[in-house]
Short mmCIF file of C-alpha atoms in Angstrom, two decimals:
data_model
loop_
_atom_site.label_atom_id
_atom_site.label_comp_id
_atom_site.label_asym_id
_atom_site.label_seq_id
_atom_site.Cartn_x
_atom_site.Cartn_y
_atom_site.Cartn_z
CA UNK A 268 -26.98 52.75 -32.47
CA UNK A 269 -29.89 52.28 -35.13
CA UNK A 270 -27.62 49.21 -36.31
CA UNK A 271 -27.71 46.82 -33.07
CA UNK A 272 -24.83 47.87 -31.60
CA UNK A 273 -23.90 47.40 -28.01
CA UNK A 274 -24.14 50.35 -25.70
CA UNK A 275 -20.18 50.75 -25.29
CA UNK A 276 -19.96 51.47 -28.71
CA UNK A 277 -20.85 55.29 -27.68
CA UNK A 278 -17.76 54.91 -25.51
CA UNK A 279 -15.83 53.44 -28.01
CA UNK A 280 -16.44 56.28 -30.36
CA UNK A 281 -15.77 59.20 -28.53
CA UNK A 282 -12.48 58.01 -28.22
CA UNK A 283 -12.32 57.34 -31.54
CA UNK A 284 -13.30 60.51 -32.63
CA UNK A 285 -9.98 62.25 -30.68
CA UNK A 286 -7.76 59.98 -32.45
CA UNK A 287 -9.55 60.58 -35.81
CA UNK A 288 -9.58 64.44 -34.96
CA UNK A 289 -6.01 64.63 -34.30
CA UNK A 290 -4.75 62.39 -37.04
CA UNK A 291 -6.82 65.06 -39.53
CA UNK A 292 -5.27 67.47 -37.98
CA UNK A 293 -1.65 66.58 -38.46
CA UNK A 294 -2.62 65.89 -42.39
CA UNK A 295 -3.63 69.27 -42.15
CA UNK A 296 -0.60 71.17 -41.00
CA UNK A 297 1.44 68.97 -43.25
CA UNK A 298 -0.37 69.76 -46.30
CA UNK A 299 0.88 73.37 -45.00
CA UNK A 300 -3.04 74.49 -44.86
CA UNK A 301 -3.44 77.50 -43.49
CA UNK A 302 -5.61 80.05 -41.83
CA UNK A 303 -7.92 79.74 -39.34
CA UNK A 304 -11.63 78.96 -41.37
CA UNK A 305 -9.67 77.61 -44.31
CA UNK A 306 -8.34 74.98 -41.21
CA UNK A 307 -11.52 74.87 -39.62
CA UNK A 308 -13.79 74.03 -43.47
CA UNK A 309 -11.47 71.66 -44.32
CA UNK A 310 -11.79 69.85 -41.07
CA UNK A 311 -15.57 70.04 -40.12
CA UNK A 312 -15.85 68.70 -44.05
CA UNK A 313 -13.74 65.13 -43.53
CA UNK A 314 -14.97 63.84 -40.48
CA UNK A 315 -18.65 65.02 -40.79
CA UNK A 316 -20.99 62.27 -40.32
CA UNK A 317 -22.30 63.09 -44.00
CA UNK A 318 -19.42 62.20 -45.29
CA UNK A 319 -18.07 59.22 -43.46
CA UNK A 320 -21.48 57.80 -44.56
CA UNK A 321 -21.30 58.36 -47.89
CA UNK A 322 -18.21 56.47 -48.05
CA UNK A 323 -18.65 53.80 -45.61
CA UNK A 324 -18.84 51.11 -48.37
CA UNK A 325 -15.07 52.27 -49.03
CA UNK A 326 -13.72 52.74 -45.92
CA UNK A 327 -15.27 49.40 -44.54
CA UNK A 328 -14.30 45.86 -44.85
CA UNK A 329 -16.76 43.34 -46.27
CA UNK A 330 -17.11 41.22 -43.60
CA UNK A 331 -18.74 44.44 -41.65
CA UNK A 332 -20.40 46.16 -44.59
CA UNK A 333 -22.32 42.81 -44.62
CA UNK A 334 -23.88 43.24 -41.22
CA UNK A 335 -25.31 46.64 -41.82
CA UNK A 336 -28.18 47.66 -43.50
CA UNK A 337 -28.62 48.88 -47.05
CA UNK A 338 -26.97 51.99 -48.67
CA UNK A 339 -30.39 53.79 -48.96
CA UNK A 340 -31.28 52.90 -45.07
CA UNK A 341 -28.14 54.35 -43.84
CA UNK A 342 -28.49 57.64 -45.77
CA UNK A 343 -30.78 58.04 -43.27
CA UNK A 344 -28.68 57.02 -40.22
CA UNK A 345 -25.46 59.45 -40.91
CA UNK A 346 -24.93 59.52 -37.42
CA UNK A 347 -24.86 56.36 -36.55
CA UNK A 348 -22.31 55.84 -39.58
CA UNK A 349 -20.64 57.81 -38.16
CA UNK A 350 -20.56 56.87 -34.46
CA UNK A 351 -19.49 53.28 -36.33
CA UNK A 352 -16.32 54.15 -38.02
CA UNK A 353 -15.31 56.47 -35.08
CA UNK A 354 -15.44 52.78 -32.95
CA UNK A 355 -13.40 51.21 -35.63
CA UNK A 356 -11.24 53.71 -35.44
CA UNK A 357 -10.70 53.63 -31.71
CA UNK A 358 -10.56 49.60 -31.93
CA UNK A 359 -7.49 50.06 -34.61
CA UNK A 360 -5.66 52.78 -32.52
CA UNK A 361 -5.89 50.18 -29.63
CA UNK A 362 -4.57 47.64 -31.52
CA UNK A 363 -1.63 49.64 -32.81
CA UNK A 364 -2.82 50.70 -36.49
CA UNK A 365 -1.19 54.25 -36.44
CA UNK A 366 -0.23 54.10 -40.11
CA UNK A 367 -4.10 52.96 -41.23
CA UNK A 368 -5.05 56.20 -39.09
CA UNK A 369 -2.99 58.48 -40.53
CA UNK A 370 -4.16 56.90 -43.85
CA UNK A 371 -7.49 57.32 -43.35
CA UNK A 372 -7.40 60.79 -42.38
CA UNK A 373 -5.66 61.62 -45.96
CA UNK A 374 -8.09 59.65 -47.35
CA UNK A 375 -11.49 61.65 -46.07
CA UNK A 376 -9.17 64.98 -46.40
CA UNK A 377 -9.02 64.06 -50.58
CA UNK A 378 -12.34 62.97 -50.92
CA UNK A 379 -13.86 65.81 -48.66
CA UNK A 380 -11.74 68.64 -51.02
CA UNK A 381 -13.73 67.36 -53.77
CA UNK A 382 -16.97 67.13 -52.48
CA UNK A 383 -18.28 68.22 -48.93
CA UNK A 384 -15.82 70.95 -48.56
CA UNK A 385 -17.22 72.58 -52.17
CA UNK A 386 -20.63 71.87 -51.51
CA UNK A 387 -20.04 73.29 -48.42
CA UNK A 388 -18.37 76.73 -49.61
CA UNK A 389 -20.19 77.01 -52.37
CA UNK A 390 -23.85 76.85 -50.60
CA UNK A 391 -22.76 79.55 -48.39
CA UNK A 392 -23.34 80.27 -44.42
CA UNK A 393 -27.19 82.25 -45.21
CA UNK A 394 -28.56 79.07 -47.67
CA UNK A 395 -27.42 76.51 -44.93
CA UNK A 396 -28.56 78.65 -42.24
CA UNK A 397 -31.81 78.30 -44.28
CA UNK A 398 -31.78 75.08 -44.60
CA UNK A 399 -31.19 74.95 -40.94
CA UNK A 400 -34.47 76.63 -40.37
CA UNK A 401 -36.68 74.51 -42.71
CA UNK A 402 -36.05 70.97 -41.35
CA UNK A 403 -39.93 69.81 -43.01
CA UNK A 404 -38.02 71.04 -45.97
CA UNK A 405 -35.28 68.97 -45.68
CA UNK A 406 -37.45 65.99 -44.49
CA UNK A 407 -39.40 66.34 -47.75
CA UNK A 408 -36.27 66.14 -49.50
CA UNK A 409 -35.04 62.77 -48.51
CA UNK A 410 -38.13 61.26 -49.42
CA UNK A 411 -40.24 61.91 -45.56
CA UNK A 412 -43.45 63.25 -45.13
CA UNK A 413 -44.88 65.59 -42.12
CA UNK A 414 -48.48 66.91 -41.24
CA UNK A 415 -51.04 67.67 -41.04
CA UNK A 416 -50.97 69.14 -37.91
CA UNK A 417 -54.09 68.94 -35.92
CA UNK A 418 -55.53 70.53 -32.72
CA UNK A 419 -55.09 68.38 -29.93
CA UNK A 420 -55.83 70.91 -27.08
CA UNK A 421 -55.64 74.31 -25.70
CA UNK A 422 -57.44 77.67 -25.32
CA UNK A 423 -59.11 79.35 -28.23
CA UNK A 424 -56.33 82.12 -27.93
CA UNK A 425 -53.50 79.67 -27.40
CA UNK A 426 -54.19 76.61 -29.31
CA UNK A 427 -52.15 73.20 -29.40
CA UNK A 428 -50.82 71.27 -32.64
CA UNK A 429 -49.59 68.45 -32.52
CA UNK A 430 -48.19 66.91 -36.22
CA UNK A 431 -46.10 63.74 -37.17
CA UNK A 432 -43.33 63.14 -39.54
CA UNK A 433 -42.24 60.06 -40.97
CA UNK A 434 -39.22 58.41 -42.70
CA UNK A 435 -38.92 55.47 -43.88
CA UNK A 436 -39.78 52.70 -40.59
CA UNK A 437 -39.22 55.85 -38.34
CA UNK A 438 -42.22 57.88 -37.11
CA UNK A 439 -42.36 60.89 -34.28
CA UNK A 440 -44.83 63.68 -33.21
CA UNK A 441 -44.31 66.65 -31.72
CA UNK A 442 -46.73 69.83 -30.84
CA UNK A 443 -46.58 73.52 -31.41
CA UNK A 444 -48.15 76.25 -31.12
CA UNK A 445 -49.50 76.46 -34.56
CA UNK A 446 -50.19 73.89 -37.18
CA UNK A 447 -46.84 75.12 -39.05
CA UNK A 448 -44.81 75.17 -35.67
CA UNK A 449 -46.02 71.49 -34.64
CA UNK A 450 -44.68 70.39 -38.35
CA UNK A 451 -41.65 71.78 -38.22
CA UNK A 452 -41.24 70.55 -34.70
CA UNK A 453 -41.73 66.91 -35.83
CA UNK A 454 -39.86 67.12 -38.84
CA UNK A 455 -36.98 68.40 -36.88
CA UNK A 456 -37.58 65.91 -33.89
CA UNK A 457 -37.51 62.88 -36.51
CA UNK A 458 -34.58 64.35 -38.58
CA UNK A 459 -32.34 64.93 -35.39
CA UNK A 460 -33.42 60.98 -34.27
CA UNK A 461 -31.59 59.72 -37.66
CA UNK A 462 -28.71 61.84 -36.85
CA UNK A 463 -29.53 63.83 -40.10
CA UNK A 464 -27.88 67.19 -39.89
CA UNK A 465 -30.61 69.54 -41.94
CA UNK A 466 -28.04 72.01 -43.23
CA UNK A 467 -26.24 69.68 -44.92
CA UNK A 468 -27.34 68.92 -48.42
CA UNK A 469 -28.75 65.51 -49.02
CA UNK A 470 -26.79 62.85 -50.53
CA UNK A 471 -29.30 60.14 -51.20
CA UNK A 472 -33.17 59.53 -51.02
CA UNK A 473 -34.75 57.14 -49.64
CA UNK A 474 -36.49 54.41 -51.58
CA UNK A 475 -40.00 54.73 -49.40
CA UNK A 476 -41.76 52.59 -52.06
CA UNK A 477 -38.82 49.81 -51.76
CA UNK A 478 -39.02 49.46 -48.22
CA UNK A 479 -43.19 49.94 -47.82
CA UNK A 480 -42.98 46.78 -50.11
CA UNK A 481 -40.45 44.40 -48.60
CA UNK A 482 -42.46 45.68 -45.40
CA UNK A 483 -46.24 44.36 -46.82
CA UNK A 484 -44.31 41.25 -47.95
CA UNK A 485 -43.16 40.55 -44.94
CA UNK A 486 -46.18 41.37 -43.23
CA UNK A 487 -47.97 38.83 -45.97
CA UNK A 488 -45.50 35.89 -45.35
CA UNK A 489 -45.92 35.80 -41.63
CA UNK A 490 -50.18 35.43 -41.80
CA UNK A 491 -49.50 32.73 -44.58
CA UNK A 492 -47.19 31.04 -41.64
CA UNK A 493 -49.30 31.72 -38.86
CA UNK A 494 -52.33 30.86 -40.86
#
């Protein structure tokens, strides 16, 4: 998962994820919301992965918030935030917790009115579809870095690039066809490895600085140990 999770956590999840999905949509049709894409914004905007993360801290208790990683390094993990909470959710269903369902799904319908579901609508289908199309962009955004590409191979005519991106502890590289193909190849590569959906709009950066310095003082404690 990103967080240590066992492998049937996946399994877990997708249950999850029905009974999460249905729940919403009974809120839904008893809120008396209707039409079709006014149905289908509402829920795509409470059980995103965006927006479970952003509220994990809320929707979690303690003794699991403690386990996971810090706010900033999840921003980065939506979808495994996501994937989390679905296995909760699955884990309460199977222990009978109807009612904290039901609750929860009011709960991410409220908070998603006020914030995901605006963004969303407000943003509009061509800027997202932008966004969509400029995942270095996004990258950059969140506080990653790409490039530069370099040739790595290939015909005078029909060149190879290959480029990396990096975020935070992650790092891929991926190759193109030109030096701005191969970056936005690796930016998109990396971004769709942290379950970041590039459309979306960002809700956090990541502190780079913060965690290149807890890494060097790591790094620095363990040669004072070994040495």
């Amino acid at each position: 998962m990103g967080f240590g999770g066992e492998r049937h956590v996946t399994t877990a999840a997708w249950h999850g994820d029905k009974v999460l999905g249905a729940a919403v949509a009974r809120e839904l049709q008893a809120q008396c919301v209707g039409g079709q894409d006014e149905l289908t914004r509402r829920f795509c905007a409470a059980v995103s992965n965006e927006h479970m993360a952003a509220h994990l801290d809320q929707l979690l208790p303690l003794t699991l918030l403690t386990l996971l990683p810090p706010a900033e390094e999840r921003a980065a993990q939506v979808h495994d935030c996501g994937t989390l909470l679905e296995a909760c959710v699955e884990r309460v269903h199977h222990s009978g917790g109807a009612d904290a369902i039901e609750e929860l799904a009011r709960y991410l319908l409220a908070t998603a009115t006020d914030t995901d579901a605006d963004a969303s609508e407000g943003e509009g289908g061509e800027a997202r579809a932008r966004r969509e199309a400029n995942p270095k962009g996004r990258l950059l955004e969140l506080g990653g870095s790409v490039g530069p590409a370099e040739q790595v191979g290939g015909a005078s005519h029909s060149p190879l690039f290959r480029a990396a991106a990096s975020l935070g502890e992650r790092r891929l590289a991926a190759e193109g066809g030109s030096k701005k193909a191969a970056e936005k190849a690796a930016a998109a590569a990396l971004l769709a490895s942290a379950g970041v959906n590039a459309a979306v709009l960002p809700t956090q950066r990541l502190d780079l600085a913060r965690t290149a310095s807890e890494a060097d003082g790591s790094r620095a404690s363990e040669a004072a140990s070994a040495g």
